[in-house]
Short mmCIF file of C-alpha atoms and ligand atoms in Angstrom, two decimals:
data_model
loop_
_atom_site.label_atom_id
_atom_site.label_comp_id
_atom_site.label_asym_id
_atom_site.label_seq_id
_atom_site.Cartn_x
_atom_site.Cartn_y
_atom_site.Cartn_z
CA UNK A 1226 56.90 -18.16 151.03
CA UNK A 1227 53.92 -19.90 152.76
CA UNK A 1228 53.38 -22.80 149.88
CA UNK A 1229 54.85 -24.56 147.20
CA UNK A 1230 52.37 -25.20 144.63
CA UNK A 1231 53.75 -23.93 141.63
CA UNK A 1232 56.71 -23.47 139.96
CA UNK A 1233 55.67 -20.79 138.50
CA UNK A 1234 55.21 -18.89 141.82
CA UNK A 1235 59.39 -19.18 142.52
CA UNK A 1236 62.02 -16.37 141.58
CA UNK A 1237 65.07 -17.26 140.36
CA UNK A 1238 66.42 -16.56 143.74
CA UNK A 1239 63.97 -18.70 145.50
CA UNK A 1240 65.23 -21.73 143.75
CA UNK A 1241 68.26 -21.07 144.25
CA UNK A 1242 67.82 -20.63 147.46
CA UNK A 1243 66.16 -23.88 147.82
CA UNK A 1244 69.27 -25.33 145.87
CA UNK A 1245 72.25 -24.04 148.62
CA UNK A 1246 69.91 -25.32 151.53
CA UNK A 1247 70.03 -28.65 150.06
CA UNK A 1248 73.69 -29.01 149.65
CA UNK A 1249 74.44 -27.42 153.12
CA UNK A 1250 71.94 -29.82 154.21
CA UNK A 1251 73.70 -32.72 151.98
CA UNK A 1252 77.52 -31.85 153.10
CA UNK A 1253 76.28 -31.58 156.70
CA UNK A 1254 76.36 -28.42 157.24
CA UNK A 1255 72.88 -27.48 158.36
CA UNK A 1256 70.49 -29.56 160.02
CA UNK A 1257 67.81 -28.31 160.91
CA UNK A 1258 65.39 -29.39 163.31
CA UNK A 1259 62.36 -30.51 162.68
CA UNK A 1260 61.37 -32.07 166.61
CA UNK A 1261 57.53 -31.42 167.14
CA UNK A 1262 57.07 -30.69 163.76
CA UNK A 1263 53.91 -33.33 162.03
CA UNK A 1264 54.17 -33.43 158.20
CA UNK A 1265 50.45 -34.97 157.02
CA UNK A 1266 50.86 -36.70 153.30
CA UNK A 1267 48.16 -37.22 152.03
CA UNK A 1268 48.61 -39.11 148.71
CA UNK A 1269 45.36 -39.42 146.31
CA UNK A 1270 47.75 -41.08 144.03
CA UNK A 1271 50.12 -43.74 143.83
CA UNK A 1272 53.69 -43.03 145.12
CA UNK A 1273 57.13 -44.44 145.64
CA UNK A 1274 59.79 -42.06 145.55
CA UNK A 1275 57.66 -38.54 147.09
CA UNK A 1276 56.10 -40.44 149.49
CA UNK A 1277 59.06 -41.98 151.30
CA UNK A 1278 61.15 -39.64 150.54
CA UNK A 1279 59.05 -36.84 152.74
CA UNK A 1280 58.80 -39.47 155.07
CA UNK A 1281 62.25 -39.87 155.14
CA UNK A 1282 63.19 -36.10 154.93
CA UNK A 1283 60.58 -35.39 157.89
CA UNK A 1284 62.10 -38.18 160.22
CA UNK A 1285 65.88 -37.91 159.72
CA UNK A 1286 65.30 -34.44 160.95
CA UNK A 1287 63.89 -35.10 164.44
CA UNK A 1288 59.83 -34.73 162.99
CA UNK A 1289 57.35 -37.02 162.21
CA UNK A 1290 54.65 -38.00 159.30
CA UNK A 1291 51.06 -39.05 158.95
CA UNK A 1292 50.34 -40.97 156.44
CA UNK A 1293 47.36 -41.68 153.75
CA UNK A 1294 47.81 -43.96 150.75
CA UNK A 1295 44.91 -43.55 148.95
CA UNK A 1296 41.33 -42.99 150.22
CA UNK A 1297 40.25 -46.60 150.61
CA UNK A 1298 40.41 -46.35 154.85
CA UNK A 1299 39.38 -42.50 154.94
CA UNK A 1300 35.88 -41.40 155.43
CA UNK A 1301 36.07 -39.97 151.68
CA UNK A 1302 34.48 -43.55 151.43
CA UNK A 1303 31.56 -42.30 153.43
CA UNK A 1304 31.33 -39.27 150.53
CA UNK A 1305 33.49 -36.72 152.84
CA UNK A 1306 34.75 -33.84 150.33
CA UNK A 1307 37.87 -33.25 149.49
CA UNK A 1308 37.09 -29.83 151.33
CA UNK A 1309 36.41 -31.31 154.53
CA UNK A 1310 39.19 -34.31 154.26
CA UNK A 1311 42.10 -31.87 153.92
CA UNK A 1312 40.44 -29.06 156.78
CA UNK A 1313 40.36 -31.54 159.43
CA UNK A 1314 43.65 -33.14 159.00
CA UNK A 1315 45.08 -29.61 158.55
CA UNK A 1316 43.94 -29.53 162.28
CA UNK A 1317 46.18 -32.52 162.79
CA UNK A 1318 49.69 -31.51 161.41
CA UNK A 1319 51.83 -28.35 160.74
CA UNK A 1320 52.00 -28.97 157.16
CA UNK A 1321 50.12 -30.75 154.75
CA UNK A 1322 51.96 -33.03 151.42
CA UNK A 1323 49.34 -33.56 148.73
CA UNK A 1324 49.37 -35.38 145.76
CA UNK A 1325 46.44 -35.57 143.56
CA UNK A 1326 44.76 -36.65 140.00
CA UNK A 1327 43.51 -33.32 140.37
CA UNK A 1328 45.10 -30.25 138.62
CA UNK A 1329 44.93 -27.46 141.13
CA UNK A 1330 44.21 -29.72 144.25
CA UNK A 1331 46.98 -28.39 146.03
CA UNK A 1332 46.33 -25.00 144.97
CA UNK A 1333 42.86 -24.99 146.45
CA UNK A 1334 43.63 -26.49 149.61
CA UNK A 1335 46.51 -23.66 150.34
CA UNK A 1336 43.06 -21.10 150.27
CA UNK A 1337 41.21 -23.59 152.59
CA UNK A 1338 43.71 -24.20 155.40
CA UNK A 1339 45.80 -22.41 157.83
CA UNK A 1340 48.91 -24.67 157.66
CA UNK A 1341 51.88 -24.81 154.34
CA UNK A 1342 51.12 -27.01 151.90
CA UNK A 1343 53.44 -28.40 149.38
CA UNK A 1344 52.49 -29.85 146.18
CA UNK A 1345 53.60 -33.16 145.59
CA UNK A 1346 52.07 -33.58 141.70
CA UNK A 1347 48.36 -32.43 140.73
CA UNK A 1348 47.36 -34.47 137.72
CA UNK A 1349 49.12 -33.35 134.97
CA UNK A 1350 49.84 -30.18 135.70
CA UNK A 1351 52.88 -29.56 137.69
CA UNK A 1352 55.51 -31.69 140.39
CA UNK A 1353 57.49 -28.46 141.77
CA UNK A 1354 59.10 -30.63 144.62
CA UNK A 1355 60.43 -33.24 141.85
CA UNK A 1356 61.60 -29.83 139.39
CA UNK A 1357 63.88 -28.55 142.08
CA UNK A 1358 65.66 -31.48 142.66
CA UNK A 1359 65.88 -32.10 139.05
CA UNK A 1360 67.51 -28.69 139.29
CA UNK A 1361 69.76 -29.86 142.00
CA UNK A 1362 71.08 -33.04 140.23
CA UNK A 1363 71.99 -31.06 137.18
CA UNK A 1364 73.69 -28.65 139.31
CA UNK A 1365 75.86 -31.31 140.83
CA UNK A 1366 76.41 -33.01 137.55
CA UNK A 1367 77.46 -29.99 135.85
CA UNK A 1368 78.34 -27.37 137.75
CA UNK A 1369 75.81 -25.15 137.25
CA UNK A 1370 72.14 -24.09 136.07
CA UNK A 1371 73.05 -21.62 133.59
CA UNK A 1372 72.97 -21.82 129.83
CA UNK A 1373 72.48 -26.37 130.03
CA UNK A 1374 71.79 -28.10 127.03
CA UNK A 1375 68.95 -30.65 127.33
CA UNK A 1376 66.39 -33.18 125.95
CA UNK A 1377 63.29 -33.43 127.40
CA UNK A 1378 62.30 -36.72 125.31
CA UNK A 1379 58.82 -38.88 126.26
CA UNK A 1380 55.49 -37.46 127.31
CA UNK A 1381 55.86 -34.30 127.51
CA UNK A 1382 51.44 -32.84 127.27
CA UNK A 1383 51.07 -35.17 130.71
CA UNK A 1384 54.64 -35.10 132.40
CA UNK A 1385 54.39 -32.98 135.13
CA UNK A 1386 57.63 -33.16 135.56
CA UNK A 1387 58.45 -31.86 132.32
CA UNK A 1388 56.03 -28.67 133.02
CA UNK A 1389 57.31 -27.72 135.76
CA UNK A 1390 61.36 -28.28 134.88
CA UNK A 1391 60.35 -26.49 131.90
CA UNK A 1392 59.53 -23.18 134.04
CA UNK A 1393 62.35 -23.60 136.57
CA UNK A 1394 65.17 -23.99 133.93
CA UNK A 1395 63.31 -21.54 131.92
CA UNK A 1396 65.15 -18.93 133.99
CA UNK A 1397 68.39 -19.85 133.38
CA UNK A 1398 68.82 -19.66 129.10
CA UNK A 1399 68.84 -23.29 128.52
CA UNK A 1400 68.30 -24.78 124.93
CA UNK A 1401 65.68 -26.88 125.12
CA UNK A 1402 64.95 -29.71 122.39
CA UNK A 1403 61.75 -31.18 122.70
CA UNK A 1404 61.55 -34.69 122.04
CA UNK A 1405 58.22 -36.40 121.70
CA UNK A 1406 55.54 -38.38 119.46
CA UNK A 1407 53.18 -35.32 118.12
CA UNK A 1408 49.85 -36.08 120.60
CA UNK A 1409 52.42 -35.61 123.50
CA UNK A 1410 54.15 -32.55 122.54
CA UNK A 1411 54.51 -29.71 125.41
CA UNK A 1412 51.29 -27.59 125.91
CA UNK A 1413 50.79 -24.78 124.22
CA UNK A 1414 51.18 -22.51 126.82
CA UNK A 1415 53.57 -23.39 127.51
CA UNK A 1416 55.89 -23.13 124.60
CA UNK A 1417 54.17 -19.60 124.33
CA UNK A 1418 55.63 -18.68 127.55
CA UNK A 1419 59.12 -20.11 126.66
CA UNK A 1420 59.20 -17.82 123.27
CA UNK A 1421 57.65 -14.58 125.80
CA UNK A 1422 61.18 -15.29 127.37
CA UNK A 1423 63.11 -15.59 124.19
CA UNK A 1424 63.99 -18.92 125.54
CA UNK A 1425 65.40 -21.38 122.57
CA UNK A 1426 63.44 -24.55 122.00
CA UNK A 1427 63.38 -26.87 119.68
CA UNK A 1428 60.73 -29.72 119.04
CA UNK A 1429 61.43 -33.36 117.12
CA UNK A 1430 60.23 -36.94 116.86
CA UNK A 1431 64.25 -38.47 116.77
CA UNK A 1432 67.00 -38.56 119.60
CA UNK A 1433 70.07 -40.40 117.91
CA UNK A 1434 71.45 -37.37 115.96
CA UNK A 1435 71.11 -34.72 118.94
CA UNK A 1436 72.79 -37.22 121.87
CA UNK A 1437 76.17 -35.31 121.31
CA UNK A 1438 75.12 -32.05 122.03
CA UNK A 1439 73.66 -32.91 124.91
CA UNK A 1440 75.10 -31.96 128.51
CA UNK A 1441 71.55 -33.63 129.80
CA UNK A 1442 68.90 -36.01 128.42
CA UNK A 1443 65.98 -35.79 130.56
CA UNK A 1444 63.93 -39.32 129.91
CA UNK A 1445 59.99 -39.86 131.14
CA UNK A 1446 57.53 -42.50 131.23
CA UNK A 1447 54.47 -42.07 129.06
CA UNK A 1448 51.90 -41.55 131.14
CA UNK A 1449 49.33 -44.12 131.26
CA UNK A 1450 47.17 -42.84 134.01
CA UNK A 1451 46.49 -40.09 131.89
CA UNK A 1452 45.39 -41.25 128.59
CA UNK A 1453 41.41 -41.54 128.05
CA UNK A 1454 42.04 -44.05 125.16
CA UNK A 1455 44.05 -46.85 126.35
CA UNK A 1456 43.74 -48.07 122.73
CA UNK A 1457 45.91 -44.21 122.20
CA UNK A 1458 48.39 -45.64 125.19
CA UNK A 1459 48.62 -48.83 123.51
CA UNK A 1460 50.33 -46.75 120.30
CA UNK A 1461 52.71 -44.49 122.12
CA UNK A 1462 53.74 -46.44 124.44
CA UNK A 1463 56.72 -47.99 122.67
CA UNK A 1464 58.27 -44.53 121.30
CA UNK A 1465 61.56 -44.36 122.59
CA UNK A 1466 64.04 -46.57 123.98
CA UNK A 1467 67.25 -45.27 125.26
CA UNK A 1468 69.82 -48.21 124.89
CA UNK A 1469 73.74 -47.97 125.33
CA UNK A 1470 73.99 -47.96 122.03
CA UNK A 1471 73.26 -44.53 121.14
CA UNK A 1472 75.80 -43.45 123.88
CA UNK A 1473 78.40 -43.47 122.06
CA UNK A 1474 79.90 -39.90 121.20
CA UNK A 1475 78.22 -38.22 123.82
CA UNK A 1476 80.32 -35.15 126.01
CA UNK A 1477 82.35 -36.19 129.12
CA UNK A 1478 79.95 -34.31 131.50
CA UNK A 1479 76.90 -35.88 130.00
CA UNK A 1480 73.98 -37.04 132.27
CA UNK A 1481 70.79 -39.28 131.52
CA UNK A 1482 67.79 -38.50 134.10
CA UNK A 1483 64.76 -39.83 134.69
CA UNK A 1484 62.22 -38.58 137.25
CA UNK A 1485 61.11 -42.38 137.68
CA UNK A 1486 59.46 -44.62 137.96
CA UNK A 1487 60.82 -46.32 134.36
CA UNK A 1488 58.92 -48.65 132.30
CA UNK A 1489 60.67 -49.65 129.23
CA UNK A 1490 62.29 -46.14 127.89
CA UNK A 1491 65.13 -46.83 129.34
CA UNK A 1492 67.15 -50.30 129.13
CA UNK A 1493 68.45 -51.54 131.90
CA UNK A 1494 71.87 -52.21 130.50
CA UNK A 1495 72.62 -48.14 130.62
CA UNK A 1496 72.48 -48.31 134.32
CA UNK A 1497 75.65 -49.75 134.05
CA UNK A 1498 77.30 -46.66 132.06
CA UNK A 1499 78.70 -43.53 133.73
CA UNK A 1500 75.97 -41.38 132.24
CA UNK A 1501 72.79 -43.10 134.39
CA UNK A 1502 71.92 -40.46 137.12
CA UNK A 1503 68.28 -41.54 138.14
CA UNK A 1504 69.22 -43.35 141.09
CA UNK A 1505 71.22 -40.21 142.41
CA UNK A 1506 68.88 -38.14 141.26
CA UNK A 1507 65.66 -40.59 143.48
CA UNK A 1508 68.70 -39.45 146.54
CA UNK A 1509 68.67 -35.73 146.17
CA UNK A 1510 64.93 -35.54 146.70
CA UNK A 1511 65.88 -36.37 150.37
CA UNK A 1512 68.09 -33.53 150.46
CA UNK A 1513 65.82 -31.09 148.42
CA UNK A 1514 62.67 -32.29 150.33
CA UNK A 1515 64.99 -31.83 153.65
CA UNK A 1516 65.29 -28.23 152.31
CA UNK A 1517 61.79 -27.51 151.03
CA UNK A 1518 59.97 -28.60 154.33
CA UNK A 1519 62.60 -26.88 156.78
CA UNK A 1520 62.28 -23.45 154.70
CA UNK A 1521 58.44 -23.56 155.07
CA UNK A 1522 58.61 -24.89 158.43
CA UNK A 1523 61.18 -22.99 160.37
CA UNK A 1524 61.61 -19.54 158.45
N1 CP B 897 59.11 -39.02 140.48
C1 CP B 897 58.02 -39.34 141.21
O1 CP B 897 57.15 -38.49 141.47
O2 CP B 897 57.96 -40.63 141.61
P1 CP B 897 56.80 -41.27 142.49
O3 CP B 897 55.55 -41.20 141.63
O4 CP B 897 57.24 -42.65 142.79
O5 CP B 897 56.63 -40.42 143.71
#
């Protein structure tokens, strides 16, 4: 594997692979070394957790990062392309992070440079880095991939996240139910993909009477950035709340994640309960990010 643009373009054994690198990598039992290695990430769009996470993954194994937040000090201000941005600064590292508004930004630069590139989010299309180590926390939560069931409540048309989880788990029979407000279901293609699989889904507007089935509920921010209408925003944004209060019959190895960042959907109060994973979850991108650059780095 050269890139990671897609999660569609991973076997089941290539995220799986990914997964046991990470948690040899966690337990410290593999550390690989990344001296000499330059990671360039280059984010088009605003970032906390990717963004210093790579940065973090690159440097606490012996490499180093360059770093662009936005265009604002780049000659893109001058009108440089896209096309010419990401071909010099390909010149300048040995593998290139991108994140963009654009859907298939990351895709096109893999055909335009001579270097890996990793896709850290195009628009609202997919976020394969965040997928797999969504992937990894529910492996460490429950013990394994196979046959997990989970809400995927929020935003789920511009959730990136959600797409790409979607395909990764989509390999492993979950049973999905699809929790959203109706102009945010899940793409069609999506869902036609899931029933070419025979994968079980179901979709619904209401998350109290399905919370004790759950082994994970899988929360997201609707997506502001997104919306054409704010006016639309200004409706939607207010659809779900998770509060402790619906917690209250769930299963002993349920899990709450959130890819973050959170605006409202989920109160602050259920940090304090045993089921909040988010924080641990913001952790094992190190580790998963540790395992996705040395594997396209170093083999
Ligand atoms: N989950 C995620 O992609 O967070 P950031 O936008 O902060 O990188």
């Amino acid at each position: 594997m050269k890139h990671l643009i897609s999660m569609r373009d991973l076997s089941k054994n290539d995220i799986l692979h990914f997964i046991e690198t990470a948690e040899l990598i966690e337990k410290g039992k593999m550390k690989p070394n990344l001296k000499g290695k330059l990671a360039a990430l280059l984010f088009f769009e605003p970032s906390t957790r990717t963004r210093f996470s790579f940065e973090s993954a690159m440097k606490r194994l012996g490499g180093e990062t360059l770093t662009m937040s936005g265009t604002g000090t780049t000659s893109a201000k001058k009108g440089e392309s896209f096309a010419d941005t990401i071909k010099t600064i390909s010149q300048y590292a040995d593998i290139l992070v991108i994140r963009s508004v654009l859907e298939g930004a990351s895709r096109y630069a893999s055909e335009i440079v001579s270097i890996p590139v990793v896709n850290a989010g195009d628009g609202a299309n997919q976020h394969p880095t965040q997928a797999l180590l969504d992937l990894y926390s529910i492996v460490k939560t429950q013990g394994t991939l196979e046959n997990i069931t989970i809400a995927i409540i929020g935003d789920l048309k511009f959730g990136r996240t959600v797409h790409s989880l979607v395909y990764g788990l989509s390999y492993f029979s979950p049973r999905f139910y699809f929790i959203s407000p109706l102009h945010l279901s899940l793409p069609e293609h999506i869902k036609n993909e899931l029933h070419s699989k025979n994968i079980i889904f179901e979709e619904g507007r209401e998350i109290d009477n399905l919370v004790n089935k759950l082994d994970i509920m899988y929360v997201t921010r609707i997506q502001k950035e997104r919306f054409a209408d704010p006016e639309e925003y200004e409706k939607l944004k207010g659809s779900y709340q998770i509060t402790s209060n619906i917690l209250n019959n769930v299963k002993g190895n349920f899990k709450i994640l959130h890819p973050l960042p959170r605006v409202n959907e989920i109160t602050t109060e259920v940090d304090n309960t045993p089921y909040a994973y988010y924080f641990e979850q913001a952790k094992n991108g190190l580790y998963m990010r540790q395992s996705i650059i040395s594997m396209l780095l170093l083999t």
